[in-house]
Amino acid sequence: EQVALIGRNGMGKTTLLRSLMGLVADCRGSVAFAGKNIARAAPEAIARAGVAFVPEGRGVFGSLSVVENLTMAARSATDGRCTWTLDRIFALFPRLHERRGNGGHQLSGGEQQMLTIGRALMTNPDLILIDEATEGLAPMVAQDIWKTLAVIKGEGVATIVVDKDFRSLSRIADRVMLLSKGTVVFDGTPATLQDQPGTLERYLGV
């Protein structure tokens, strides 16, 4: 399932993703993943369990090449499969193949976002958390990212995607969760939310 996590700035979207990834130490409640409670587990344990994170700001290692950024993350899935390989990432992002010898600091913002998504896929995850998927990207580059997310969905990888572009998200997401001050105020299909203009106006201003 691909879930769109939306809401105005400061409503808790990034905090929620960071909590799921174990990067917020003081969180309460439980987080069920693959039948286990991973709340308060260390980030590396959550990553080994099959969760990958594409953070806001991307977190590319500038002193490492594109190939090094990708291969440092490479591992098989929890069940041993290796669906996502270096060749597969380069097929998905031809621009990264062209720039494979360049350092992370030499890439454009769009290329860095491709690299960060590719690095997450190299862990062969069961779930990817993507924070601000297209923030700051040119429209044409953003369209490439949306197409990539559709491919990931087609491969059966679950995703939770945060982005301000509700219309683009609604075209690929199976479900939308709308946050307001840390509380879920809507949970349903994109079509259902689009039929509630009052909700969109109140919580998104669109």
PDB file of C-alpha atoms in Angstrom:
ATOM      1  CA  GLU A   1       0.000   0.000   0.000  1.00  0.00           C
ATOM      2  CA  GLN A   2       1.126   3.537  -0.725  1.00  0.00           C
ATOM      3  CA  VAL A   3      -0.015   6.000   1.934  1.00  0.00           C
ATOM      4  CA  ALA A   4       0.078   9.773   1.500  1.00  0.00           C
ATOM      5  CA  LEU A   5       0.722  11.604   4.771  1.00  0.00           C
ATOM      6  CA  ILE A   6      -0.394  15.206   4.396  1.00  0.00           C
ATOM      7  CA  GLY A   7      -1.082  18.320   6.445  1.00  0.00           C
ATOM      8  CA  ARG A   8       0.082  21.879   6.887  1.00  0.00           C
ATOM      9  CA  ASN A   9       3.593  22.674   8.127  1.00  0.00           C
ATOM     10  CA  GLY A  10       4.164  21.870  11.783  1.00  0.00           C
ATOM     11  CA  MET A  11       1.349  19.326  12.065  1.00  0.00           C
ATOM     12  CA  GLY A  12       3.631  16.393  12.939  1.00  0.00           C
ATOM     13  CA  LYS A  13       4.345  14.645   9.636  1.00  0.00           C
ATOM     14  CA  THR A  14       8.143  14.637   9.899  1.00  0.00           C
ATOM     15  CA  THR A  15       7.978  13.855  13.618  1.00  0.00           C
ATOM     16  CA  LEU A  16       5.781  10.848  12.865  1.00  0.00           C
ATOM     17  CA  LEU A  17       8.190   9.484  10.241  1.00  0.00           C
ATOM     18  CA  ARG A  18      11.171  10.049  12.509  1.00  0.00           C
ATOM     19  CA  SER A  19       9.324   8.316  15.337  1.00  0.00           C
ATOM     20  CA  LEU A  20       8.575   5.315  13.107  1.00  0.00           C
ATOM     21  CA  MET A  21      12.284   5.179  12.252  1.00  0.00           C
ATOM     22  CA  GLY A  22      13.329   5.300  15.903  1.00  0.00           C
ATOM     23  CA  LEU A  23      14.929   8.725  15.599  1.00  0.00           C
ATOM     24  CA  VAL A  24      12.646  10.326  18.211  1.00  0.00           C
ATOM     25  CA  ALA A  25      13.638   8.804  21.520  1.00  0.00           C
ATOM     26  CA  ASP A  26      10.755   9.978  23.701  1.00  0.00           C
ATOM     27  CA  CYS A  27       7.702   8.490  22.004  1.00  0.00           C
ATOM     28  CA  ARG A  28       4.791   6.662  23.557  1.00  0.00           C
ATOM     29  CA  GLY A  29       2.443   3.975  22.317  1.00  0.00           C
ATOM     30  CA  SER A  30       3.299   1.115  19.994  1.00  0.00           C
ATOM     31  CA  VAL A  31       4.423   0.739  16.404  1.00  0.00           C
ATOM     32  CA  ALA A  32       3.462  -2.579  14.833  1.00  0.00           C
ATOM     33  CA  PHE A  33       5.603  -3.675  11.906  1.00  0.00           C
ATOM     34  CA  ALA A  34       5.623  -7.209  10.494  1.00  0.00           C
ATOM     35  CA  GLY A  35       3.815  -8.398  13.603  1.00  0.00           C
ATOM     36  CA  LYS A  36       6.307  -6.928  16.055  1.00  0.00           C
ATOM     37  CA  ASN A  37       6.300  -3.815  18.215  1.00  0.00           C
ATOM     38  CA  ILE A  38       9.272  -1.736  17.088  1.00  0.00           C
ATOM     39  CA  ALA A  39       8.515   1.324  19.226  1.00  0.00           C
ATOM     40  CA  ARG A  40      11.659   2.519  20.997  1.00  0.00           C
ATOM     41  CA  ALA A  41      13.845   0.123  19.006  1.00  0.00           C
ATOM     42  CA  ALA A  42      17.165   1.537  17.793  1.00  0.00           C
ATOM     43  CA  PRO A  43      17.139   3.013  14.273  1.00  0.00           C
ATOM     44  CA  GLU A  44      19.614   0.414  13.042  1.00  0.00           C
ATOM     45  CA  ALA A  45      17.390  -2.394  14.346  1.00  0.00           C
ATOM     46  CA  ILE A  46      14.381  -0.885  12.574  1.00  0.00           C
ATOM     47  CA  ALA A  47      16.414  -0.605   9.375  1.00  0.00           C
ATOM     48  CA  ARG A  48      17.479  -4.244   9.644  1.00  0.00           C
ATOM     49  CA  ALA A  49      13.815  -5.185  10.125  1.00  0.00           C
ATOM     50  CA  GLY A  50      13.092  -3.862   6.626  1.00  0.00           C
ATOM     51  CA  VAL A  51      12.308  -0.145   6.969  1.00  0.00           C
ATOM     52  CA  ALA A  52      14.146   2.476   4.875  1.00  0.00           C
ATOM     53  CA  PHE A  53      14.044   6.245   5.324  1.00  0.00           C
ATOM     54  CA  VAL A  54      14.410   9.041   2.770  1.00  0.00           C
ATOM     55  CA  PRO A  55      14.767  12.095   5.032  1.00  0.00           C
ATOM     56  CA  GLU A  56      13.957  15.701   4.317  1.00  0.00           C
ATOM     57  CA  GLY A  57      17.255  17.270   3.294  1.00  0.00           C
ATOM     58  CA  ARG A  58      18.314  13.972   1.679  1.00  0.00           C
ATOM     59  CA  GLY A  59      21.401  13.198   3.753  1.00  0.00           C
ATOM     60  CA  VAL A  60      23.659  12.430   0.795  1.00  0.00           C
ATOM     61  CA  PHE A  61      27.320  11.820   1.657  1.00  0.00           C
ATOM     62  CA  GLY A  62      28.990  14.598  -0.318  1.00  0.00           C
ATOM     63  CA  SER A  63      32.521  13.173  -0.205  1.00  0.00           C
ATOM     64  CA  LEU A  64      31.408   9.792  -1.597  1.00  0.00           C
ATOM     65  CA  SER A  65      30.649   9.066  -5.243  1.00  0.00           C
ATOM     66  CA  VAL A  66      27.211   8.072  -6.478  1.00  0.00           C
ATOM     67  CA  VAL A  67      28.309   4.435  -6.638  1.00  0.00           C
ATOM     68  CA  GLU A  68      29.763   4.586  -3.128  1.00  0.00           C
ATOM     69  CA  ASN A  69      26.599   6.201  -1.726  1.00  0.00           C
ATOM     70  CA  LEU A  70      24.564   3.358  -3.214  1.00  0.00           C
ATOM     71  CA  THR A  71      26.792   0.384  -2.486  1.00  0.00           C
ATOM     72  CA  MET A  72      27.377   1.349   1.135  1.00  0.00           C
ATOM     73  CA  ALA A  73      23.693   0.676   1.778  1.00  0.00           C
ATOM     74  CA  ALA A  74      23.398  -2.529  -0.243  1.00  0.00           C
ATOM     75  CA  ARG A  75      22.035  -5.587   1.504  1.00  0.00           C
ATOM     76  CA  SER A  76      19.511  -8.318   0.915  1.00  0.00           C
ATOM     77  CA  ALA A  77      15.947  -8.154   2.182  1.00  0.00           C
ATOM     78  CA  THR A  78      14.834  -9.804   5.395  1.00  0.00           C
ATOM     79  CA  ASP A  79      13.794 -12.865   3.367  1.00  0.00           C
ATOM     80  CA  GLY A  80      17.070 -12.929   1.409  1.00  0.00           C
ATOM     81  CA  ARG A  81      15.823 -11.489  -1.870  1.00  0.00           C
ATOM     82  CA  CYS A  82      17.881  -8.914  -3.790  1.00  0.00           C
ATOM     83  CA  THR A  83      15.359  -7.232  -6.058  1.00  0.00           C
ATOM     84  CA  TRP A  84      17.127  -3.871  -6.010  1.00  0.00           C
ATOM     85  CA  THR A  85      20.709  -3.979  -7.263  1.00  0.00           C
ATOM     86  CA  LEU A  86      23.078  -1.296  -8.509  1.00  0.00           C
ATOM     87  CA  ASP A  87      22.156  -2.096 -12.116  1.00  0.00           C
ATOM     88  CA  ARG A  88      18.466  -1.886 -11.279  1.00  0.00           C
ATOM     89  CA  ILE A  89      18.889   1.516  -9.635  1.00  0.00           C
ATOM     90  CA  PHE A  90      20.813   2.801 -12.646  1.00  0.00           C
ATOM     91  CA  ALA A  91      18.045   1.521 -14.937  1.00  0.00           C
ATOM     92  CA  LEU A  92      15.503   3.355 -12.785  1.00  0.00           C
ATOM     93  CA  PHE A  93      17.612   6.533 -12.678  1.00  0.00           C
ATOM     94  CA  PRO A  94      19.687   6.799 -15.895  1.00  0.00           C
ATOM     95  CA  ARG A  95      20.936  10.212 -14.768  1.00  0.00           C
ATOM     96  CA  LEU A  96      22.638   8.595 -11.775  1.00  0.00           C
ATOM     97  CA  HIS A  97      24.399   6.177 -14.113  1.00  0.00           C
ATOM     98  CA  GLU A  98      25.701   9.127 -16.109  1.00  0.00           C
ATOM     99  CA  ARG A  99      26.947  10.729 -12.883  1.00  0.00           C
ATOM    100  CA  ARG A 100      28.074   7.530 -11.161  1.00  0.00           C
ATOM    101  CA  GLY A 101      31.627   8.784 -10.583  1.00  0.00           C
ATOM    102  CA  ASN A 102      30.609  12.193  -9.280  1.00  0.00           C
ATOM    103  CA  GLY A 103      30.617  13.068  -5.613  1.00  0.00           C
ATOM    104  CA  GLY A 104      27.372  13.616  -3.806  1.00  0.00           C
ATOM    105  CA  HIS A 105      28.176  17.317  -3.405  1.00  0.00           C
ATOM    106  CA  GLN A 106      28.421  17.650  -7.200  1.00  0.00           C
ATOM    107  CA  LEU A 107      24.831  16.593  -7.840  1.00  0.00           C
ATOM    108  CA  SER A 108      21.810  18.807  -8.358  1.00  0.00           C
ATOM    109  CA  GLY A 109      18.945  18.711  -5.859  1.00  0.00           C
ATOM    110  CA  GLY A 110      16.956  16.395  -8.106  1.00  0.00           C
ATOM    111  CA  GLU A 111      19.895  14.063  -8.595  1.00  0.00           C
ATOM    112  CA  GLN A 112      20.475  13.972  -4.851  1.00  0.00           C
ATOM    113  CA  GLN A 113      16.838  13.016  -4.285  1.00  0.00           C
ATOM    114  CA  MET A 114      17.164  10.224  -6.855  1.00  0.00           C
ATOM    115  CA  LEU A 115      20.316   9.074  -5.086  1.00  0.00           C
ATOM    116  CA  THR A 116      18.645   9.083  -1.679  1.00  0.00           C
ATOM    117  CA  ILE A 117      15.688   7.068  -2.955  1.00  0.00           C
ATOM    118  CA  GLY A 118      18.062   4.702  -4.741  1.00  0.00           C
ATOM    119  CA  ARG A 119      20.109   4.260  -1.580  1.00  0.00           C
ATOM    120  CA  ALA A 120      16.951   3.368   0.347  1.00  0.00           C
ATOM    121  CA  LEU A 121      15.962   0.836  -2.305  1.00  0.00           C
ATOM    122  CA  MET A 122      19.431  -0.765  -2.141  1.00  0.00           C
ATOM    123  CA  THR A 123      18.468  -2.040   1.325  1.00  0.00           C
ATOM    124  CA  ASN A 124      15.680  -4.055  -0.355  1.00  0.00           C
ATOM    125  CA  PRO A 125      13.130  -2.779   2.170  1.00  0.00           C
ATOM    126  CA  ASP A 126       9.583  -3.863   2.861  1.00  0.00           C
ATOM    127  CA  LEU A 127       8.621  -0.277   3.750  1.00  0.00           C
ATOM    128  CA  ILE A 128      10.032   3.090   2.675  1.00  0.00           C
ATOM    129  CA  LEU A 129       9.326   6.327   4.517  1.00  0.00           C
ATOM    130  CA  ILE A 130       9.792   9.344   2.226  1.00  0.00           C
ATOM    131  CA  ASP A 131       9.765  12.828   3.733  1.00  0.00           C
ATOM    132  CA  GLU A 132       9.093  15.742   1.334  1.00  0.00           C
ATOM    133  CA  ALA A 133       9.443  13.695  -1.830  1.00  0.00           C
ATOM    134  CA  THR A 134       9.632  16.623  -4.265  1.00  0.00           C
ATOM    135  CA  GLU A 135      10.355  19.674  -2.107  1.00  0.00           C
ATOM    136  CA  GLY A 136      12.458  22.266  -3.912  1.00  0.00           C
ATOM    137  CA  LEU A 137      12.610  20.315  -7.170  1.00  0.00           C
ATOM    138  CA  ALA A 138      11.880  21.673 -10.633  1.00  0.00           C
ATOM    139  CA  PRO A 139       8.504  20.521 -12.021  1.00  0.00           C
ATOM    140  CA  MET A 140      10.050  18.201 -14.615  1.00  0.00           C
ATOM    141  CA  VAL A 141      12.286  16.573 -11.994  1.00  0.00           C
ATOM    142  CA  ALA A 142       9.350  16.252  -9.626  1.00  0.00           C
ATOM    143  CA  GLN A 143       7.444  14.386 -12.330  1.00  0.00           C
ATOM    144  CA  ASP A 144      10.329  11.908 -12.560  1.00  0.00           C
ATOM    145  CA  ILE A 145      10.099  11.329  -8.798  1.00  0.00           C
ATOM    146  CA  TRP A 146       6.336  10.701  -9.003  1.00  0.00           C
ATOM    147  CA  LYS A 147       6.924   8.178 -11.806  1.00  0.00           C
ATOM    148  CA  THR A 148       9.570   6.502  -9.658  1.00  0.00           C
ATOM    149  CA  LEU A 149       7.158   6.203  -6.729  1.00  0.00           C
ATOM    150  CA  ALA A 150       4.639   4.566  -9.058  1.00  0.00           C
ATOM    151  CA  VAL A 151       7.312   2.018 -10.084  1.00  0.00           C
ATOM    152  CA  ILE A 152       8.149   1.306  -6.431  1.00  0.00           C
ATOM    153  CA  LYS A 153       4.469   0.788  -5.703  1.00  0.00           C
ATOM    154  CA  GLY A 154       4.230  -1.596  -8.666  1.00  0.00           C
ATOM    155  CA  GLU A 155       7.051  -3.660  -7.172  1.00  0.00           C
ATOM    156  CA  GLY A 156       5.015  -4.217  -4.016  1.00  0.00           C
ATOM    157  CA  VAL A 157       7.113  -2.060  -1.698  1.00  0.00           C
ATOM    158  CA  ALA A 158       4.943  -0.311   0.894  1.00  0.00           C
ATOM    159  CA  THR A 159       5.518   3.421   1.154  1.00  0.00           C
ATOM    160  CA  ILE A 160       4.508   6.329   3.346  1.00  0.00           C
ATOM    161  CA  VAL A 161       5.050   9.565   1.435  1.00  0.00           C
ATOM    162  CA  VAL A 162       4.997  13.125   2.762  1.00  0.00           C
ATOM    163  CA  ASP A 163       4.663  15.913   0.213  1.00  0.00           C
ATOM    164  CA  LYS A 164       2.834  19.199  -0.225  1.00  0.00           C
ATOM    165  CA  ASP A 165       1.592  18.315  -3.722  1.00  0.00           C
ATOM    166  CA  PHE A 166      -1.703  16.681  -2.799  1.00  0.00           C
ATOM    167  CA  ARG A 167      -2.906  16.402  -6.388  1.00  0.00           C
ATOM    168  CA  SER A 168       0.142  14.456  -7.529  1.00  0.00           C
ATOM    169  CA  LEU A 169       0.056  12.300  -4.404  1.00  0.00           C
ATOM    170  CA  SER A 170      -3.611  11.532  -4.906  1.00  0.00           C
ATOM    171  CA  ARG A 171      -2.872  10.044  -8.330  1.00  0.00           C
ATOM    172  CA  ILE A 172      -0.563   7.354  -6.931  1.00  0.00           C
ATOM    173  CA  ALA A 173      -1.610   6.841  -3.296  1.00  0.00           C
ATOM    174  CA  ASP A 174      -4.004   4.124  -2.190  1.00  0.00           C
ATOM    175  CA  ARG A 175      -4.828   5.938   1.030  1.00  0.00           C
ATOM    176  CA  VAL A 176      -4.506   9.420   2.497  1.00  0.00           C
ATOM    177  CA  MET A 177      -3.922  10.273   6.137  1.00  0.00           C
ATOM    178  CA  LEU A 178      -4.407  13.934   7.027  1.00  0.00           C
ATOM    179  CA  LEU A 179      -2.734  15.232  10.178  1.00  0.00           C
ATOM    180  CA  SER A 180      -3.646  18.279  12.221  1.00  0.00           C
ATOM    181  CA  LYS A 181      -1.566  19.022  15.322  1.00  0.00           C
ATOM    182  CA  GLY A 182      -0.486  15.401  15.563  1.00  0.00           C
ATOM    183  CA  THR A 183      -4.005  13.994  15.248  1.00  0.00           C
ATOM    184  CA  VAL A 184      -5.376  12.057  12.272  1.00  0.00           C
ATOM    185  CA  VAL A 185      -8.410  14.024  11.059  1.00  0.00           C
ATOM    186  CA  PHE A 186      -8.974  12.019   7.861  1.00  0.00           C
ATOM    187  CA  ASP A 187      -8.064   8.472   6.837  1.00  0.00           C
ATOM    188  CA  GLY A 188      -9.452   7.217   3.546  1.00  0.00           C
ATOM    189  CA  THR A 189      -9.060   7.148  -0.213  1.00  0.00           C
ATOM    190  CA  PRO A 190      -7.889  10.169  -2.213  1.00  0.00           C
ATOM    191  CA  ALA A 191     -11.221  10.236  -4.051  1.00  0.00           C
ATOM    192  CA  THR A 192     -13.144  10.433  -0.788  1.00  0.00           C
ATOM    193  CA  LEU A 193     -11.013  13.346   0.404  1.00  0.00           C
ATOM    194  CA  GLN A 194     -11.392  15.173  -2.897  1.00  0.00           C
ATOM    195  CA  ASP A 195     -15.156  14.949  -2.413  1.00  0.00           C
ATOM    196  CA  GLN A 196     -14.765  16.841   0.880  1.00  0.00           C
ATOM    197  CA  PRO A 197     -13.728  20.368  -0.184  1.00  0.00           C
ATOM    198  CA  GLY A 198     -14.477  21.685   3.287  1.00  0.00           C
ATOM    199  CA  THR A 199     -11.919  19.334   4.825  1.00  0.00           C
ATOM    200  CA  LEU A 200      -9.309  20.259   2.205  1.00  0.00           C
ATOM    201  CA  GLU A 201      -9.893  23.960   2.787  1.00  0.00           C
ATOM    202  CA  ARG A 202      -9.817  23.679   6.562  1.00  0.00           C
ATOM    203  CA  TYR A 203      -6.725  21.525   6.940  1.00  0.00           C
ATOM    204  CA  LEU A 204      -4.744  22.157   3.743  1.00  0.00           C
ATOM    205  CA  GLY A 205      -5.972  25.491   2.459  1.00  0.00           C
ATOM    206  CA  VAL A 206      -6.666  24.064  -1.014  1.00  0.00           C
TER     207      VAL A 206
END
